[in-house]
Coordinates of N, CA, C and O and ligand atoms in Angstrom, one line a residue:
M1 N 0.9 -1.2 0.0 CA 0.0 0.0 0.0 C 0.9 1.2 0.0 O 1.6 1.5 0.9
D2 N 0.9 2.0 -1.1 CA 1.8 3.2 -1.2 C 1.2 4.4 -0.5 O 2.0 5.1 0.2
A3 N 0.0 4.7 -0.7 CA -0.6 5.9 -0.1 C -1.7 5.4 0.9 O -2.4 4.4 0.7
P4 N -1.9 6.2 1.9 CA -3.0 5.9 2.8 C -4.4 6.1 2.2 O -4.5 6.9 1.2
R5 N -5.3 5.4 2.7 CA -6.7 5.6 2.2 C -7.3 6.8 2.8 O -7.1 7.1 4.0
I6 N -8.0 7.6 2.0 CA -8.7 8.8 2.6 C -9.9 8.3 3.4 O -10.9 7.9 2.8
A7 N -9.8 8.4 4.7 CA -10.9 7.9 5.5 C -12.0 8.9 5.5 O -13.2 8.5 5.5
H8 N -11.7 10.2 5.6 CA -12.7 11.2 5.8 C -12.0 12.5 5.2 O -10.8 12.7 5.3
I9 N -12.8 13.3 4.5 CA -12.3 14.5 3.8 C -12.1 15.7 4.7 O -11.5 16.7 4.3
V10 N -12.6 15.6 5.9 CA -12.4 16.7 6.9 C -11.9 16.0 8.2 O -12.0 14.8 8.4
P11 N -11.4 16.9 9.1 CA -10.8 16.3 10.4 C -11.9 15.8 11.3 O -13.1 16.2 11.1
F12 N -11.5 15.0 12.3 CA -12.4 14.5 13.3 C -12.2 15.4 14.6 O -11.1 15.2 15.2
P13 N -13.1 16.2 15.0 CA -12.9 17.0 16.2 C -13.4 16.1 17.4 O -14.5 15.7 17.5
L14 N -12.4 15.7 18.2 CA -12.8 14.8 19.3 C -12.2 15.3 20.6 O -11.1 15.9 20.7
P15 N -12.9 15.1 21.7 CA -12.4 15.5 23.0 C -11.4 14.5 23.5 O -11.5 13.3 23.3
V16 N -10.3 15.1 24.2 CA -9.3 14.2 24.8 C -9.1 14.7 26.2 O -9.3 15.9 26.5
K17 N -8.7 13.8 27.1 CA -8.4 14.2 28.5 C -6.9 14.2 28.7 O -6.2 13.4 28.2
K18 N -6.5 15.1 29.6 CA -5.1 15.3 29.9 C -4.5 13.9 30.3 O -5.1 13.2 31.1
G19 N -3.4 13.6 29.7 CA -2.7 12.3 30.0 C -3.1 11.1 29.2 O -2.4 10.1 29.2
D20 N -4.2 11.2 28.5 CA -4.7 10.1 27.7 C -3.8 9.9 26.5 O -3.4 10.9 25.9
T21 N -3.5 8.7 26.1 CA -2.8 8.4 24.9 C -3.8 7.6 23.9 O -4.4 6.7 24.4
V22 N -3.9 8.2 22.7 CA -4.7 7.5 21.7 C -3.8 7.1 20.5 O -2.7 7.7 20.4
Y23 N -4.2 6.2 19.7 CA -3.4 5.8 18.6 C -4.2 6.1 17.3 O -5.2 5.5 17.0
W24 N -3.6 7.1 16.6 CA -4.3 7.6 15.4 C -4.0 6.6 14.2 O -2.8 6.2 14.0
C25 N -5.0 6.3 13.4 CA -4.9 5.5 12.3 C -4.2 6.2 11.1 O -4.7 7.3 10.7
A26 N -3.0 5.7 10.7 CA -2.3 6.4 9.6 C -2.6 5.8 8.2 O -2.5 6.4 7.2
C27 N -3.2 4.5 8.2 CA -3.4 3.9 6.9 C -4.8 4.2 6.3 O -5.0 4.1 5.1
G28 N -5.7 4.6 7.2 CA -7.0 5.0 6.7 C -8.0 3.8 6.6 O -9.1 3.9 6.2
L29 N -7.5 2.6 7.0 CA -8.4 1.4 6.9 C -9.2 1.1 8.1 O -10.1 0.2 8.1
S30 N -8.9 1.7 9.2 CA -9.5 1.4 10.5 C -11.0 1.6 10.4 O -11.5 2.6 9.7
K31 N -11.8 0.8 11.0 CA -13.3 1.0 11.1 C -13.6 1.9 12.3 O -14.8 2.2 12.4
T32 N -12.7 2.2 13.1 CA -13.0 3.0 14.3 C -12.2 4.4 14.1 O -11.5 4.8 15.0
Q33 N -12.4 5.0 13.0 CA -11.7 6.3 12.7 C -12.0 7.3 13.8 O -13.1 7.4 14.3
P34 N -11.0 8.2 14.1 CA -9.7 8.2 13.5 C -8.6 7.3 14.2 O -7.5 7.5 14.0
Y35 N -9.1 6.4 15.0 CA -8.2 5.6 15.8 C -7.9 4.2 15.1 O -8.7 3.7 14.4
C36 N -6.8 3.7 15.4 CA -6.3 2.5 14.9 C -7.1 1.3 15.5 O -7.4 1.3 16.6
D37 N -7.5 0.3 14.6 CA -8.1 -0.9 15.1 C -7.3 -2.1 14.7 O -7.8 -3.2 14.8
G38 N -6.1 -1.9 14.2 CA -5.3 -3.0 13.8 C -5.4 -3.4 12.3 O -4.6 -4.3 11.9
S39 N -6.2 -2.7 11.6 CA -6.4 -3.1 10.2 C -5.2 -2.8 9.3 O -5.1 -3.2 8.2
H40 N -4.2 -2.1 9.9 CA -3.0 -1.7 9.1 C -2.1 -2.9 8.9 O -1.1 -2.7 8.1
K41 N -2.3 -4.0 9.5 CA -1.4 -5.1 9.4 C -1.1 -5.5 7.9 O -2.0 -5.7 7.1
G42 N 0.2 -5.5 7.6 CA 0.6 -5.8 6.2 C 0.6 -4.7 5.2 O 0.9 -4.8 4.1
T43 N 0.3 -3.5 5.7 CA 0.2 -2.3 4.8 C 1.5 -1.5 4.8 O 1.7 -0.7 3.9
G44 N 2.3 -1.7 5.8 CA 3.5 -0.8 5.9 C 3.3 0.4 6.8 O 4.2 1.2 7.0
F45 N 2.0 0.7 7.1 CA 1.7 1.8 8.0 C 1.6 1.4 9.4 O 1.4 0.2 9.7
S46 N 1.9 2.4 10.3 CA 1.8 2.1 11.7 C 1.0 3.2 12.4 O 1.0 4.4 11.9
P47 N 0.3 2.9 13.5 CA -0.5 4.0 14.1 C 0.5 5.0 14.8 O 1.6 4.7 15.1
V48 N 0.0 6.2 14.9 CA 0.8 7.3 15.5 C 0.2 7.6 16.9 O -1.0 8.0 17.0
P49 N 1.0 7.5 17.9 CA 0.4 7.8 19.3 C 0.3 9.3 19.5 O 1.1 10.1 19.0
Y50 N -0.7 9.7 20.2 CA -0.9 11.1 20.6 C -1.3 11.1 22.1 O -2.3 10.5 22.5
T51 N -0.6 11.9 22.9 CA -0.8 12.1 24.3 C -1.3 13.5 24.5 O -0.6 14.5 24.2
A52 N -2.5 13.6 25.1 CA -3.0 14.9 25.4 C -2.3 15.6 26.6 O -2.1 14.9 27.6
T53 N -2.0 16.9 26.4 CA -1.3 17.6 27.5 C -2.3 18.3 28.4 O -2.0 18.8 29.5
R54 N -3.5 18.4 27.9 CA -4.6 19.0 28.7 C -6.0 18.6 28.1 O -6.0 18.0 27.0
D55 N -7.0 18.8 28.9 CA -8.4 18.5 28.3 C -8.7 19.5 27.2 O -8.5 20.7 27.4
K56 N -9.1 19.0 26.1 CA -9.4 19.9 24.9 C -10.0 19.1 23.8 O -10.2 17.8 23.9
I57 N -10.4 19.8 22.8 CA -10.9 19.2 21.5 C -9.7 19.1 20.6 O -9.1 20.1 20.3
V58 N -9.5 17.9 20.0 CA -8.4 17.8 19.1 C -9.0 17.5 17.7 O -9.9 16.7 17.6
F59 N -8.4 18.2 16.7 CA -8.8 17.9 15.3 C -7.9 16.9 14.7 O -6.8 17.2 14.2
F60 N -8.3 15.6 14.7 CA -7.5 14.6 14.2 C -7.7 14.5 12.7 O -8.8 14.6 12.2
C61 N -6.6 14.4 11.9 CA -6.6 14.3 10.5 C -7.5 13.1 10.0 O -7.3 12.0 10.5
G62 N -8.4 13.4 9.1 CA -9.2 12.3 8.6 C -8.8 11.9 7.2 O -9.0 10.8 6.7
C63 N -8.1 12.9 6.5 CA -7.7 12.6 5.1 C -6.4 11.8 5.0 O -6.1 11.2 4.0
K64 N -5.7 11.7 6.1 CA -4.5 10.9 6.3 C -3.3 11.5 5.5 O -2.3 10.8 5.2
H65 N -3.4 12.8 5.1 CA -2.3 13.4 4.3 C -1.7 14.5 5.0 O -0.9 15.3 4.4
S66 N -2.0 14.8 6.3 CA -1.5 15.9 7.0 C 0.0 15.7 7.3 O 0.5 14.6 7.6
A67 N 0.8 16.8 7.1 CA 2.2 16.8 7.4 C 2.4 16.9 8.9 O 3.6 16.7 9.4
K68 N 1.4 17.2 9.7 CA 1.5 17.3 11.1 C 0.7 16.2 11.8 O 0.1 16.4 12.9
A69 N 0.6 15.0 11.2 CA -0.2 13.9 11.7 C 0.3 13.6 13.1 O 1.5 13.7 13.4
P70 N -0.7 13.3 14.0 CA -2.1 13.0 13.7 C -3.0 14.2 13.7 O -4.2 14.0 13.5
L71 N -2.5 15.4 13.7 CA -3.3 16.6 13.7 C -3.6 17.1 12.3 O -2.7 17.0 11.5
C72 N -4.7 17.6 12.1 CA -5.1 18.3 10.8 C -4.2 19.5 10.6 O -4.1 20.3 11.6
D73 N -3.7 19.7 9.4 CA -2.9 20.9 9.1 C -3.5 21.6 7.9 O -2.9 22.5 7.4
G74 N -4.7 21.2 7.5 CA -5.4 21.9 6.4 C -5.2 21.3 5.1 O -5.8 21.7 4.1
T75 N -4.3 20.3 5.0 CA -4.0 19.7 3.7 C -5.2 19.0 3.1 O -5.3 18.9 1.9
H76 N -6.2 18.7 3.9 CA -7.4 18.1 3.4 C -8.1 18.9 2.3 O -8.8 18.4 1.4
V77 N -7.9 20.3 2.3 CA -8.5 21.1 1.3 C -7.9 20.7 -0.1 O -8.7 20.6 -1.1
Q78 N -6.6 20.5 -0.2 CA -6.0 20.1 -1.4 C -6.5 18.7 -1.8 O -6.7 18.4 -3.0
V79 N -6.6 17.9 -0.8 CA -7.0 16.5 -1.1 C -8.4 16.5 -1.7 O -8.7 15.8 -2.7
K80 N -9.3 17.4 -1.1 CA -10.6 17.5 -1.5 C -10.7 18.0 -2.9 O -11.4 17.5 -3.8
E81 N -9.9 19.0 -3.2 CA -9.9 19.6 -4.6 C -9.4 18.6 -5.6 O -9.9 18.5 -6.7
G82 N -8.4 17.8 -5.2 CA -7.9 16.7 -6.1 C -8.9 15.7 -6.4 O -9.1 15.3 -7.5
K83 N -9.7 15.4 -5.4 CA -10.8 14.4 -5.5 C -11.9 14.9 -6.5 O -12.3 14.3 -7.4
L84 N -12.2 16.2 -6.3 CA -13.2 16.9 -7.1 C -12.7 16.9 -8.5 O -13.5 16.6 -9.5
L85 N -11.5 17.3 -8.7 CA -10.9 17.4 -10.1 C -11.0 16.0 -10.8 O -11.4 15.9 -11.9
R86 N -10.6 15.0 -10.0 CA -10.7 13.6 -10.6 C -12.1 13.3 -11.0 O -12.4 12.7 -12.1
R87 N -13.1 13.7 -10.2 CA -14.5 13.3 -10.4 C -14.9 14.1 -11.7 O -15.6 13.5 -12.6
L88 N -14.6 15.4 -11.8 CA -15.0 16.2 -12.9 C -14.3 15.6 -14.2 O -15.0 15.6 -15.2
R89 N -13.1 15.3 -14.1 CA -12.4 14.7 -15.3 C -13.1 13.4 -15.7 O -13.3 13.2 -16.9
G90 N -13.5 12.6 -14.8 CA -14.2 11.4 -15.1 C -15.5 11.7 -15.8 O -15.8 11.0 -16.8
Q91 N -16.2 12.7 -15.4 CA -17.5 13.1 -16.0 C -17.2 13.6 -17.4 O -17.9 13.2 -18.4
A92 N -16.2 14.4 -17.6 CA -15.8 14.9 -18.9 C -15.5 13.8 -19.8 O -15.9 13.7 -21.0
F93 N -14.8 12.8 -19.3 CA -14.4 11.7 -20.1 C -15.6 10.9 -20.6 O -15.8 10.6 -21.7
S94 N -16.5 10.6 -19.6 CA -17.7 9.8 -20.0 C -18.6 10.6 -21.0 O -19.2 10.0 -21.9
R95 N -18.6 11.9 -20.9 CA -19.5 12.7 -21.8 C -18.8 12.7 -23.2 O -19.5 12.6 -24.2
C96 N -17.5 12.7 -23.2 CA -16.8 12.8 -24.5 C -16.9 11.4 -25.2 O -17.2 11.4 -26.4
C97 N -16.8 10.4 -24.5 CA -16.7 9.0 -25.1 C -18.1 8.3 -25.3 O -18.2 7.3 -25.9
A98 N -19.1 8.8 -24.6 CA -20.4 8.2 -24.8 C -21.4 9.4 -25.0 O -22.0 9.8 -24.0
A99 N -21.5 9.8 -26.2 CA -22.4 11.0 -26.5 C -23.8 10.7 -26.1 O -24.3 9.6 -26.4
P100 N -24.4 11.5 -25.3 CA -25.8 11.3 -24.9 C -26.7 11.3 -26.1 O -26.5 11.9 -27.1
P101 N -27.8 10.5 -26.0 CA -28.7 10.4 -27.2 C -29.3 11.6 -27.8 O -29.5 11.7 -29.0
Q102 N -29.5 12.7 -26.9 CA -30.0 13.9 -27.5 C -29.1 14.7 -28.4 O -29.4 15.6 -29.1
Y103 N -27.7 14.4 -28.3 CA -26.7 15.0 -29.1 C -25.9 14.0 -29.9 O -24.7 13.9 -29.6
P104 N -26.5 13.2 -30.8 CA -25.8 12.1 -31.4 C -24.7 12.6 -32.3 O -23.8 11.8 -32.6
R105 N -24.7 13.8 -32.8 CA -23.7 14.2 -33.8 C -22.8 15.3 -33.3 O -22.1 15.9 -34.1
W106 N -22.8 15.5 -32.1 CA -21.9 16.6 -31.6 C -20.5 16.3 -31.7 O -20.1 15.1 -31.8
S107 N -19.7 17.3 -31.9 CA -18.2 17.1 -32.1 C -17.5 18.3 -31.6 O -18.1 19.4 -31.5
P108 N -16.2 18.2 -31.3 CA -15.5 19.4 -30.8 C -15.5 20.5 -31.8 O -15.4 20.2 -33.0
S109 N -15.6 21.7 -31.4 CA -15.6 22.8 -32.3 C -14.2 23.1 -32.8 O -13.2 23.0 -32.1
R110 N -14.1 23.4 -34.1 CA -12.7 23.6 -34.7 C -12.2 25.0 -34.2 O -11.0 25.2 -34.1
H111 N -13.2 25.9 -33.9 CA -12.8 27.3 -33.5 C -12.5 27.3 -32.0 O -11.8 28.2 -31.6
S112 N -13.1 26.5 -31.2 CA -13.0 26.6 -29.8 C -12.6 25.2 -29.3 O -13.5 24.5 -28.8
P113 N -11.4 24.8 -29.4 CA -11.0 23.4 -29.0 C -11.4 23.2 -27.5 O -11.3 24.1 -26.7
G114 N -11.9 22.1 -27.3 CA -12.3 21.8 -25.9 C -13.8 22.1 -25.6 O -14.3 21.6 -24.7
L115 N -14.4 22.9 -26.5 CA -15.8 23.1 -26.3 C -16.6 22.3 -27.3 O -16.1 21.9 -28.3
Y116 N -17.9 22.2 -27.0 CA -18.7 21.4 -27.9 C -19.9 22.2 -28.3 O -20.4 23.0 -27.6
R117 N -20.3 22.0 -29.5 CA -21.5 22.8 -30.1 C -22.6 21.8 -30.3 O -22.5 20.6 -30.5
H118 N -23.8 22.4 -30.3 CA -25.0 21.6 -30.7 C -24.9 21.3 -32.1 O -24.3 22.0 -32.9
P119 N -25.5 20.2 -32.5 CA -25.5 19.9 -34.0 C -26.5 20.9 -34.6 O -27.4 21.4 -33.9
A120 N -26.3 21.2 -35.9 CA -27.2 22.1 -36.5 C -28.6 21.5 -36.5 O -28.8 20.3 -36.7
G121 N -29.6 22.4 -36.3 CA -31.0 21.9 -36.3 C -31.8 22.8 -35.5 O -31.4 23.8 -35.0
A122 N -33.1 22.4 -35.3 CA -34.0 23.3 -34.6 C -33.6 23.5 -33.2 O -33.2 22.6 -32.5
G123 N -33.6 24.8 -32.8 CA -33.2 25.1 -31.4 C -31.7 25.3 -31.2 O -31.3 25.7 -30.1
A124 N -30.9 24.8 -32.1 CA -29.5 24.9 -31.9 C -29.0 26.3 -32.2 O -29.5 27.0 -33.2
P125 N -28.1 26.9 -31.4 CA -27.6 28.2 -31.7 C -26.8 28.2 -33.0 O -26.1 27.3 -33.3
S126 N -27.0 29.3 -33.8 CA -26.3 29.3 -35.1 C -24.8 29.6 -34.9 O -24.0 29.2 -35.8
A127 N -24.4 30.3 -33.9 CA -23.0 30.5 -33.6 C -22.8 30.8 -32.1 O -23.8 31.3 -31.5
P128 N -21.7 30.5 -31.6 CA -21.5 30.8 -30.2 C -21.4 32.3 -29.9 O -21.2 33.1 -30.9
P129 N -21.7 32.7 -28.7 CA -21.7 34.2 -28.4 C -20.4 34.8 -28.8 O -19.3 34.2 -28.6
G130 N -20.5 36.0 -29.5 CA -19.3 36.7 -29.9 C -18.9 36.4 -31.3 O -18.1 37.0 -32.0
E131 N -19.5 35.3 -31.9 CA -19.2 34.9 -33.3 C -20.5 35.0 -34.1 O -20.7 34.2 -35.0
G132 N -21.3 36.0 -33.8 CA -22.6 36.1 -34.5 C -22.6 36.0 -36.0 O -21.7 36.6 -36.6
A133 N -23.5 35.2 -36.5 CA -23.6 35.0 -38.0 C -24.2 36.2 -38.7 O -24.3 36.2 -39.9
G134 N -24.8 37.1 -38.0 CA -25.3 38.2 -38.7 C -26.6 38.7 -38.0 O -27.0 38.7 -37.0
Ligands
FES201 FE1 -4.7 2.3 10.3 FE2 -3.8 0.9 12.4 S1 -5.7 0.6 11.4 S2 -2.8 2.5 11.3
FES202 FE1 -6.2 15.7 6.9 FE2 -7.1 18.1 7.6 S1 -8.2 16.2 7.6 S2 -5.2 17.6 6.9

């Protein structure tokens, strides 16, 4: 296992008591997030101990990519954006390669690479905004 599994895209805010030691899951496989339940066996990951110095709420990293593990350092924002980008790319890919039935003849515009035009026909714009046909 090269990278940890993203268990949660935001941190886990949890109360801790002074002197308590908890073991944060670094692999992301634990069923008792954000704590280790032993599921990391064979992954190369190990739990990270955290001892509370006072009673407080601790924001434990849920995305498993924090540079200050086991605490959240805000890296989850980038992880979230990366996930969103991958999802959007996936959608773009499926739209490109499986044209929906209402636009059977659509194709990339020669004038605007990356954009798609409606096929000529009823209701279709004659030209994109700014390229008015007259
Ligand atoms: Fe993830 Fe133990 S279960 S580190
Ligand atoms: Fe991982 Fe914030 S939840 S850095």
